[in-house]
Short mmCIF file of C-alpha atoms in Angstrom, two decimals:
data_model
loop_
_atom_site.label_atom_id
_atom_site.label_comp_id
_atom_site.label_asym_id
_atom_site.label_seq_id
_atom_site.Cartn_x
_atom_site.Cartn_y
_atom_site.Cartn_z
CA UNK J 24 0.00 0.00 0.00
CA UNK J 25 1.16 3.54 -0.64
CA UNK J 26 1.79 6.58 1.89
CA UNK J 27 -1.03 8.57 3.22
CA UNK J 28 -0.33 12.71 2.74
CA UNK J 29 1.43 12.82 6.22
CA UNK J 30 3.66 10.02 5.60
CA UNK J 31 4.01 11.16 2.54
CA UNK J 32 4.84 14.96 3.73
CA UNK J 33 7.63 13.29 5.91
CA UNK J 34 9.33 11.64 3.05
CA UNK J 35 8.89 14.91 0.97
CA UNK J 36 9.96 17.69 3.51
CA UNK J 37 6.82 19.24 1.62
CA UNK J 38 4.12 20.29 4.33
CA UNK J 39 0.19 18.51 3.74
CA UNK J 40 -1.13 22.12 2.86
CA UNK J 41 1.43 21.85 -0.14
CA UNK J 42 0.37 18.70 -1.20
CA UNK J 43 -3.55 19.09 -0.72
CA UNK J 44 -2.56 22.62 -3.09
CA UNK J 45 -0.63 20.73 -5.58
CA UNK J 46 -3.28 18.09 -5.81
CA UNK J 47 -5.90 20.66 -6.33
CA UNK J 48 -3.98 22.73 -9.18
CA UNK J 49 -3.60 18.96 -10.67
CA UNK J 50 -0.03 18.86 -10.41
CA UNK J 51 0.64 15.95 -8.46
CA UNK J 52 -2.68 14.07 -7.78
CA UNK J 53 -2.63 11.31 -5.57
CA UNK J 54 -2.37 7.65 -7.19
CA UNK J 55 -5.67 6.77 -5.11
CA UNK J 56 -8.12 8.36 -2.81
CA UNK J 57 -9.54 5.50 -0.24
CA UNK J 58 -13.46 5.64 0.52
CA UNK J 59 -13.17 7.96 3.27
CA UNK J 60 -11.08 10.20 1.64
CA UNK J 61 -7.86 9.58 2.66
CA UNK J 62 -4.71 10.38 -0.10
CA UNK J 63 -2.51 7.52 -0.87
CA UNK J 64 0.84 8.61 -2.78
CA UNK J 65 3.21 6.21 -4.24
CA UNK J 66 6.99 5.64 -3.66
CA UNK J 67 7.55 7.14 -6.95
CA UNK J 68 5.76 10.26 -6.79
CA UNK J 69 8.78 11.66 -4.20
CA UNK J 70 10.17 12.78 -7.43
CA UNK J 71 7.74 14.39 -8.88
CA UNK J 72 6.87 15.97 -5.60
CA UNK J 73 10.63 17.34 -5.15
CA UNK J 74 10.74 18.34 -8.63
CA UNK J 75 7.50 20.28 -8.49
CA UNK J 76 8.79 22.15 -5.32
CA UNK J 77 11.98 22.78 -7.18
CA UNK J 78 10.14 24.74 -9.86
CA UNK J 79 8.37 26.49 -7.58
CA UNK J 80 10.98 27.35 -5.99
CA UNK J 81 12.69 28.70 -9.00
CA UNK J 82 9.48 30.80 -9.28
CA UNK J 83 8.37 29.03 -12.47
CA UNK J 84 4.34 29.47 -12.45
CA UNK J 85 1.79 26.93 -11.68
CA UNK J 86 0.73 26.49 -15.23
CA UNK J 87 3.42 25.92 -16.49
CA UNK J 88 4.78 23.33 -14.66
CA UNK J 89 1.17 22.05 -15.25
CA UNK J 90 2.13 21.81 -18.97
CA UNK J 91 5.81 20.37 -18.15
CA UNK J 92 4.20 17.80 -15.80
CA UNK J 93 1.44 16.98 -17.85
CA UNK J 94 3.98 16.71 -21.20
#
């Protein structure tokens, strides 16, 4: 099973407010949502996650890393 957004947030160094806001600009959407609601991220997505922060980071806007993630 994957990592819920707090176990996920510890592996990241990325905060559950980030996440929850990345999820909802569709940048990094969890691989499943359980029945109660519950984010479950994957092993691989660290990457992404890191990467996404990176950009951010190096101020590149929200849509476009949409269109670099989604590419």
């Amino acid at each position: 099973m994957g990592m819920k957004i707090h176990e996920f947030s510890e592996r990241t160094g990325l905060p559950p407010s980030t996440l929850r806001f990345y999820d909802l600009k569709k940048l990094l959407e969890p691989k499943q949502r359980l029945e109660n609601g519950y984010r479950i991220y994957t092993e691989e997505q660290v990457s992404h996650a890191l990467m996404i922060n990176s950009l951010r980071l190096a101020d590149i806007n929200i849509e476009d890393i949409y269109h670099f993630m989604h590419s």
